[in-house]
Amino acid sequence: MEQEKYDPVADQLIESLKRELNAKLQKLEEIFEADVIFFYGQIQNGMDYGYRGFIEHLKQDKKQNNKLVVLINTPGGSVETVEKFVNINKHFYEEVYFVVPDIAMSAGTVFCLSGDKIFMDYSSSLGPIDPQVFNGKQFVPALGYLDKVNEFVLKSQNNNLSQAELMLLQQNDLAFLRLCEQHRDLTITLIKEWLVKYKFKNWTEHSSSGRLVTEEEKIERAQQIAQKLGDNSVWHSHGRCIDIRKLNEMGLKIDDYSNNKEMKEAIRTYNNLVLSYIWKMNLPTFFHSRNFV
């Protein structure tokens, strides 16, 4: 087998890119006065072991920040892994912020909802919280699957179910349907818990009336947000992008950095550079901190 030739110019370019990445990350740490990390890729089962080591390594250096800022770009993945990520973050940091330069979909949205703050600009997007479940062949959206089954059941109750639909309904595995329900319920439970505990912790009075906010009102708001994000009749597509305006309308206050020139420029230049590095190196998943790369 012919060995690849060593290219010193290409190697120098990569090293230069790494130094520039670290410099731009340092700028973000100065702006946020926090430890800053970047996560790119699908959130996969078993990834929590690597993430734990990544965060532990970051906490071993001389900086002792109590705030973590997570820049995230992900199509989603495993909600169970997200829960482990959150437990690791909260073990080491008093506050955790999320920054979404581009997208954080599905389980990535759930991850962001564990934050004390979420930073987005006008072009950033979260997504519907439809958990992905493995059906033995591929990952499928659990809520879409349940919605279709419920549609067939309703048609059956009204005597409108066709023979073809009846055959499809009979082919469903009850254990798999239950698994979809469990993933849906887990997602909603986590969102309600995290919103009330973290995102809403400083929500003490209503902006319109000045009246004090009760714990029951926080729980109700969290329930409404979870239901809205998981409503396929609203979003129609698992990949639908939900922008900052829609999120604010449903009562999820987002910190908008669109008009913060210094922050926007620092986030954009770092994000563009790190994505260039990822694509150049053909990396499916990538973690970056001041101690890595």
Short mmCIF file of C-alpha atoms in Angstrom, two decimals:
data_model
loop_
_atom_site.label_atom_id
_atom_site.label_comp_id
_atom_site.label_asym_id
_atom_site.label_seq_id
_atom_site.Cartn_x
_atom_site.Cartn_y
_atom_site.Cartn_z
CA MET A 1 0.00 0.00 0.00
CA GLU A 2 1.34 3.38 -0.98
CA GLN A 3 1.84 5.69 1.99
CA GLU A 4 0.53 9.22 1.91
CA LYS A 5 3.25 11.79 1.39
CA TYR A 6 3.94 14.17 4.23
CA ASP A 7 2.94 17.70 3.29
CA PRO A 8 4.74 20.21 5.56
CA VAL A 9 2.81 23.18 4.10
CA ALA A 10 -0.57 21.59 4.82
CA ASP A 11 0.62 20.66 8.32
CA GLN A 12 1.69 24.25 8.99
CA LEU A 13 -1.68 25.53 7.79
CA ILE A 14 -3.51 23.18 10.18
CA GLU A 15 -1.32 24.28 13.09
CA SER A 16 -1.94 27.93 12.22
CA LEU A 17 -5.68 27.26 12.09
CA LYS A 18 -5.54 25.62 15.51
CA ARG A 19 -3.77 28.63 17.02
CA GLU A 20 -6.33 30.97 15.50
CA LEU A 21 -9.17 28.83 16.87
CA ASN A 22 -7.73 29.01 20.37
CA ALA A 23 -7.26 32.77 20.12
CA LYS A 24 -10.86 33.33 19.06
CA LEU A 25 -12.10 31.00 21.79
CA GLN A 26 -10.12 33.01 24.34
CA LYS A 27 -11.89 36.16 23.12
CA LEU A 28 -15.25 34.53 23.80
CA GLU A 29 -14.11 33.51 27.27
CA GLU A 30 -13.24 37.15 27.97
CA ILE A 31 -16.63 38.38 26.73
CA PHE A 32 -18.65 35.84 28.72
CA GLU A 33 -16.22 35.68 31.67
CA ALA A 34 -16.60 31.91 31.59
CA ASP A 35 -15.21 28.63 30.37
CA VAL A 36 -16.31 28.29 26.73
CA ILE A 37 -16.61 25.03 24.80
CA PHE A 38 -17.85 24.12 21.34
CA PHE A 39 -19.80 20.98 20.47
CA TYR A 40 -20.51 19.84 16.91
CA GLY A 41 -22.23 16.69 15.69
CA GLN A 42 -24.93 14.21 16.56
CA ILE A 43 -25.52 13.45 20.25
CA GLN A 44 -24.97 9.70 20.34
CA ASN A 45 -25.39 7.03 23.00
CA GLY A 46 -22.13 6.41 24.84
CA MET A 47 -20.76 9.87 24.09
CA ASP A 48 -21.10 10.90 27.76
CA TYR A 49 -17.83 9.11 28.66
CA GLY A 50 -15.83 11.30 26.31
CA TYR A 51 -17.75 14.40 27.37
CA ARG A 52 -17.04 13.67 31.04
CA GLY A 53 -13.30 13.45 30.39
CA PHE A 54 -13.46 16.58 28.25
CA ILE A 55 -15.07 18.64 31.04
CA GLU A 56 -12.89 17.13 33.79
CA HIS A 57 -9.78 18.05 31.80
CA LEU A 58 -11.04 21.60 31.39
CA LYS A 59 -11.63 21.95 35.14
CA GLN A 60 -8.12 20.77 36.02
CA ASP A 61 -6.30 23.89 34.84
CA LYS A 62 -5.65 27.04 36.86
CA LYS A 63 -8.81 28.86 35.77
CA GLN A 64 -11.65 28.18 38.18
CA ASN A 65 -14.73 29.59 36.48
CA ASN A 66 -18.16 28.80 37.87
CA LYS A 67 -19.85 29.53 34.54
CA LEU A 68 -19.82 27.37 31.41
CA VAL A 69 -20.82 28.59 27.94
CA VAL A 70 -21.64 25.90 25.37
CA LEU A 71 -21.59 26.84 21.69
CA ILE A 72 -23.57 24.11 19.99
CA ASN A 73 -24.28 22.92 16.46
CA THR A 74 -26.21 19.63 16.34
CA PRO A 75 -29.02 17.87 14.47
CA GLY A 76 -30.00 16.14 17.73
CA GLY A 77 -29.77 12.55 18.88
CA SER A 78 -30.17 10.78 22.22
CA VAL A 79 -32.15 12.48 25.00
CA GLU A 80 -30.71 10.01 27.53
CA THR A 81 -27.20 11.16 26.61
CA VAL A 82 -28.31 14.79 26.92
CA GLU A 83 -29.44 14.08 30.48
CA LYS A 84 -25.96 12.74 31.28
CA PHE A 85 -24.35 15.81 29.69
CA VAL A 86 -26.51 18.07 31.87
CA ASN A 87 -25.61 16.17 35.04
CA ILE A 88 -21.90 16.56 34.21
CA ASN A 89 -22.28 20.30 33.49
CA LYS A 90 -24.20 20.99 36.68
CA HIS A 91 -21.74 19.02 38.80
CA PHE A 92 -18.91 21.36 37.85
CA TYR A 93 -20.64 24.69 37.13
CA GLU A 94 -23.13 26.90 38.95
CA GLU A 95 -24.35 28.48 35.71
CA VAL A 96 -24.50 27.08 32.19
CA TYR A 97 -25.29 29.20 29.12
CA PHE A 98 -25.94 27.98 25.58
CA VAL A 99 -25.08 29.84 22.39
CA VAL A 100 -26.69 28.72 19.12
CA PRO A 101 -24.90 30.34 16.16
CA ASP A 102 -26.75 28.14 13.64
CA ILE A 103 -28.92 25.21 14.78
CA ALA A 104 -29.58 22.95 17.76
CA MET A 105 -32.35 20.54 16.80
CA SER A 106 -34.40 17.88 18.60
CA ALA A 107 -32.27 16.55 21.51
CA GLY A 108 -30.01 19.57 20.97
CA THR A 109 -33.00 21.78 21.75
CA VAL A 110 -33.62 19.78 24.92
CA PHE A 111 -29.96 20.28 25.87
CA CYS A 112 -30.28 24.06 25.41
CA LEU A 113 -33.37 24.11 27.62
CA SER A 114 -31.20 22.99 30.55
CA GLY A 115 -29.35 26.29 30.39
CA ASP A 116 -29.70 29.29 32.67
CA LYS A 117 -29.61 31.40 29.50
CA ILE A 118 -29.90 30.74 25.77
CA PHE A 119 -28.18 33.13 23.34
CA MET A 120 -29.35 33.30 19.70
CA ASP A 121 -29.48 35.83 16.91
CA TYR A 122 -32.08 36.39 14.20
CA SER A 123 -30.68 33.54 12.06
CA SER A 124 -30.34 30.92 14.83
CA SER A 125 -32.78 28.05 15.21
CA LEU A 126 -33.93 25.44 17.68
CA GLY A 127 -36.21 22.61 16.59
CA PRO A 128 -39.21 20.48 17.58
CA ILE A 129 -38.45 18.09 20.44
CA ASP A 130 -39.34 14.85 18.68
CA PRO A 131 -37.08 12.19 20.28
CA GLN A 132 -35.38 9.70 17.97
CA VAL A 133 -36.00 5.99 18.69
CA PHE A 134 -34.26 3.04 17.04
CA ASN A 135 -36.81 0.65 15.49
CA GLY A 136 -34.32 -2.12 14.73
CA LYS A 137 -33.36 -0.71 11.33
CA GLN A 138 -33.05 3.03 11.73
CA PHE A 139 -33.82 5.94 14.05
CA VAL A 140 -37.36 7.28 13.64
CA PRO A 141 -39.12 10.30 15.20
CA ALA A 142 -41.13 8.94 18.14
CA LEU A 143 -43.83 11.63 18.11
CA GLY A 144 -44.43 11.30 14.38
CA TYR A 145 -44.78 7.55 14.83
CA LEU A 146 -47.24 7.94 17.73
CA ASP A 147 -49.24 10.60 15.90
CA LYS A 148 -49.77 8.28 12.94
CA VAL A 149 -50.85 5.39 15.14
CA ASN A 150 -53.26 7.67 17.03
CA GLU A 151 -54.67 8.84 13.69
CA PHE A 152 -55.39 5.23 12.72
CA VAL A 153 -56.98 4.51 16.12
CA LEU A 154 -59.25 7.55 15.78
CA LYS A 155 -60.28 6.49 12.29
CA SER A 156 -61.04 3.01 13.63
CA GLN A 157 -63.27 4.46 16.35
CA ASN A 158 -65.18 6.37 13.66
CA ASN A 159 -65.32 3.37 11.32
CA ASN A 160 -63.23 5.21 8.71
CA LEU A 161 -60.14 2.99 8.77
CA SER A 162 -59.22 1.50 5.39
CA GLN A 163 -58.02 -2.09 5.00
CA ALA A 164 -54.54 -0.88 4.12
CA GLU A 165 -54.41 1.29 7.24
CA LEU A 166 -55.72 -1.61 9.35
CA MET A 167 -52.89 -3.83 8.08
CA LEU A 168 -50.33 -1.14 8.93
CA LEU A 169 -51.80 -0.73 12.41
CA GLN A 170 -51.74 -4.48 13.06
CA GLN A 171 -48.07 -4.64 12.08
CA ASN A 172 -47.06 -2.31 14.89
CA ASP A 173 -45.00 -3.72 17.73
CA LEU A 174 -46.67 -2.80 21.04
CA ALA A 175 -43.33 -2.85 22.85
CA PHE A 176 -41.92 -0.36 20.35
CA LEU A 177 -44.99 1.86 20.73
CA ARG A 178 -44.44 1.85 24.49
CA LEU A 179 -40.78 2.74 23.94
CA CYS A 180 -41.85 5.74 21.86
CA GLU A 181 -44.22 6.83 24.63
CA GLN A 182 -41.46 6.50 27.22
CA HIS A 183 -39.10 8.67 25.16
CA ARG A 184 -41.81 11.27 24.68
CA ASP A 185 -42.62 11.32 28.40
CA LEU A 186 -38.94 11.49 29.38
CA THR A 187 -38.35 14.45 27.06
CA ILE A 188 -41.29 16.39 28.49
CA THR A 189 -40.31 15.54 32.07
CA LEU A 190 -36.73 16.75 31.57
CA ILE A 191 -37.81 19.99 29.91
CA LYS A 192 -40.26 20.81 32.68
CA GLU A 193 -37.70 20.02 35.39
CA TRP A 194 -34.85 21.97 33.79
CA LEU A 195 -36.86 25.04 32.76
CA VAL A 196 -38.25 25.50 36.25
CA LYS A 197 -34.95 24.77 38.00
CA TYR A 198 -32.59 26.75 35.76
CA LYS A 199 -34.11 28.95 33.03
CA PHE A 200 -36.94 30.25 35.24
CA LYS A 201 -34.97 30.53 38.48
CA ASN A 202 -34.65 34.32 38.16
CA TRP A 203 -38.18 34.80 36.81
CA THR A 204 -39.62 36.35 39.96
CA GLU A 205 -42.30 38.75 38.72
CA HIS A 206 -44.60 39.19 35.74
CA SER A 207 -43.35 41.90 33.38
CA SER A 208 -46.87 43.17 32.63
CA SER A 209 -48.26 43.46 36.16
CA GLY A 210 -45.26 43.22 38.49
CA ARG A 211 -47.06 40.42 40.32
CA LEU A 212 -44.83 37.76 41.90
CA VAL A 213 -44.43 34.55 39.91
CA THR A 214 -45.46 31.38 41.77
CA GLU A 215 -43.83 27.98 41.48
CA GLU A 216 -47.08 26.66 39.99
CA GLU A 217 -46.93 29.31 37.25
CA LYS A 218 -43.37 28.33 36.39
CA ILE A 219 -44.41 24.68 36.12
CA GLU A 220 -47.42 25.60 33.97
CA ARG A 221 -45.28 27.73 31.64
CA ALA A 222 -42.73 24.92 31.31
CA GLN A 223 -45.52 22.46 30.50
CA GLN A 224 -46.90 24.78 27.83
CA ILE A 225 -43.49 25.22 26.22
CA ALA A 226 -42.80 21.46 26.22
CA GLN A 227 -46.18 20.74 24.65
CA LYS A 228 -45.77 23.44 22.02
CA LEU A 229 -42.28 22.28 21.02
CA GLY A 230 -43.57 18.72 20.74
CA ASP A 231 -46.73 19.52 18.75
CA ASN A 232 -46.34 18.04 15.26
CA SER A 233 -49.60 19.64 14.17
CA VAL A 234 -47.85 23.01 14.58
CA TRP A 235 -44.39 22.26 13.12
CA HIS A 236 -45.31 19.48 10.62
CA SER A 237 -41.65 18.49 10.16
CA HIS A 238 -39.00 17.04 12.46
CA GLY A 239 -36.45 19.31 10.79
CA ARG A 240 -38.49 22.51 11.10
CA CYS A 241 -36.42 25.47 12.29
CA ILE A 242 -37.90 27.51 15.15
CA ASP A 243 -36.46 31.01 15.29
CA ILE A 244 -36.02 33.45 18.16
CA ARG A 245 -39.31 35.24 17.49
CA LYS A 246 -41.38 32.05 17.74
CA LEU A 247 -39.53 30.97 20.89
CA ASN A 248 -40.15 34.32 22.59
CA GLU A 249 -43.82 34.15 21.61
CA MET A 250 -44.24 30.84 23.41
CA GLY A 251 -42.78 32.34 26.59
CA LEU A 252 -39.21 31.07 26.32
CA LYS A 253 -37.13 34.21 26.79
CA ILE A 254 -34.06 34.14 24.55
CA ASP A 255 -31.06 36.46 24.89
CA ASP A 256 -30.78 38.05 21.44
CA TYR A 257 -27.23 39.06 20.47
CA SER A 258 -28.23 40.28 16.97
CA ASN A 259 -27.48 43.90 17.89
CA ASN A 260 -24.56 43.25 20.24
CA LYS A 261 -21.76 44.05 17.80
CA GLU A 262 -18.83 42.76 19.87
CA MET A 263 -20.52 39.50 20.88
CA LYS A 264 -21.96 38.80 17.43
CA GLU A 265 -18.63 39.38 15.70
CA ALA A 266 -16.76 37.17 18.19
CA ILE A 267 -19.31 34.35 17.88
CA ARG A 268 -19.54 34.57 14.08
CA THR A 269 -15.79 34.66 13.40
CA TYR A 270 -15.11 31.78 15.79
CA ASN A 271 -18.05 29.73 14.51
CA ASN A 272 -17.06 30.20 10.85
CA LEU A 273 -13.46 29.25 11.58
CA VAL A 274 -14.28 26.17 13.66
CA LEU A 275 -16.73 24.91 11.01
CA SER A 276 -14.04 25.39 8.36
CA TYR A 277 -11.67 23.30 10.48
CA ILE A 278 -14.30 20.58 11.00
CA TRP A 279 -15.11 20.33 7.30
CA LYS A 280 -11.43 20.42 6.29
CA MET A 281 -10.63 17.60 8.70
CA ASN A 282 -13.86 15.74 7.81
CA LEU A 283 -14.87 15.34 11.47
CA PRO A 284 -18.35 13.92 12.24
CA THR A 285 -18.09 15.09 15.86
CA PHE A 286 -15.90 17.74 17.43
CA PHE A 287 -15.29 19.14 20.92
CA HIS A 288 -13.17 22.26 21.45
CA SER A 289 -11.99 24.00 24.59
CA ARG A 290 -8.91 26.05 25.48
CA ASN A 291 -7.22 22.75 26.48
CA PHE A 292 -7.98 20.93 23.23
CA VAL A 293 -6.73 21.22 19.62
#
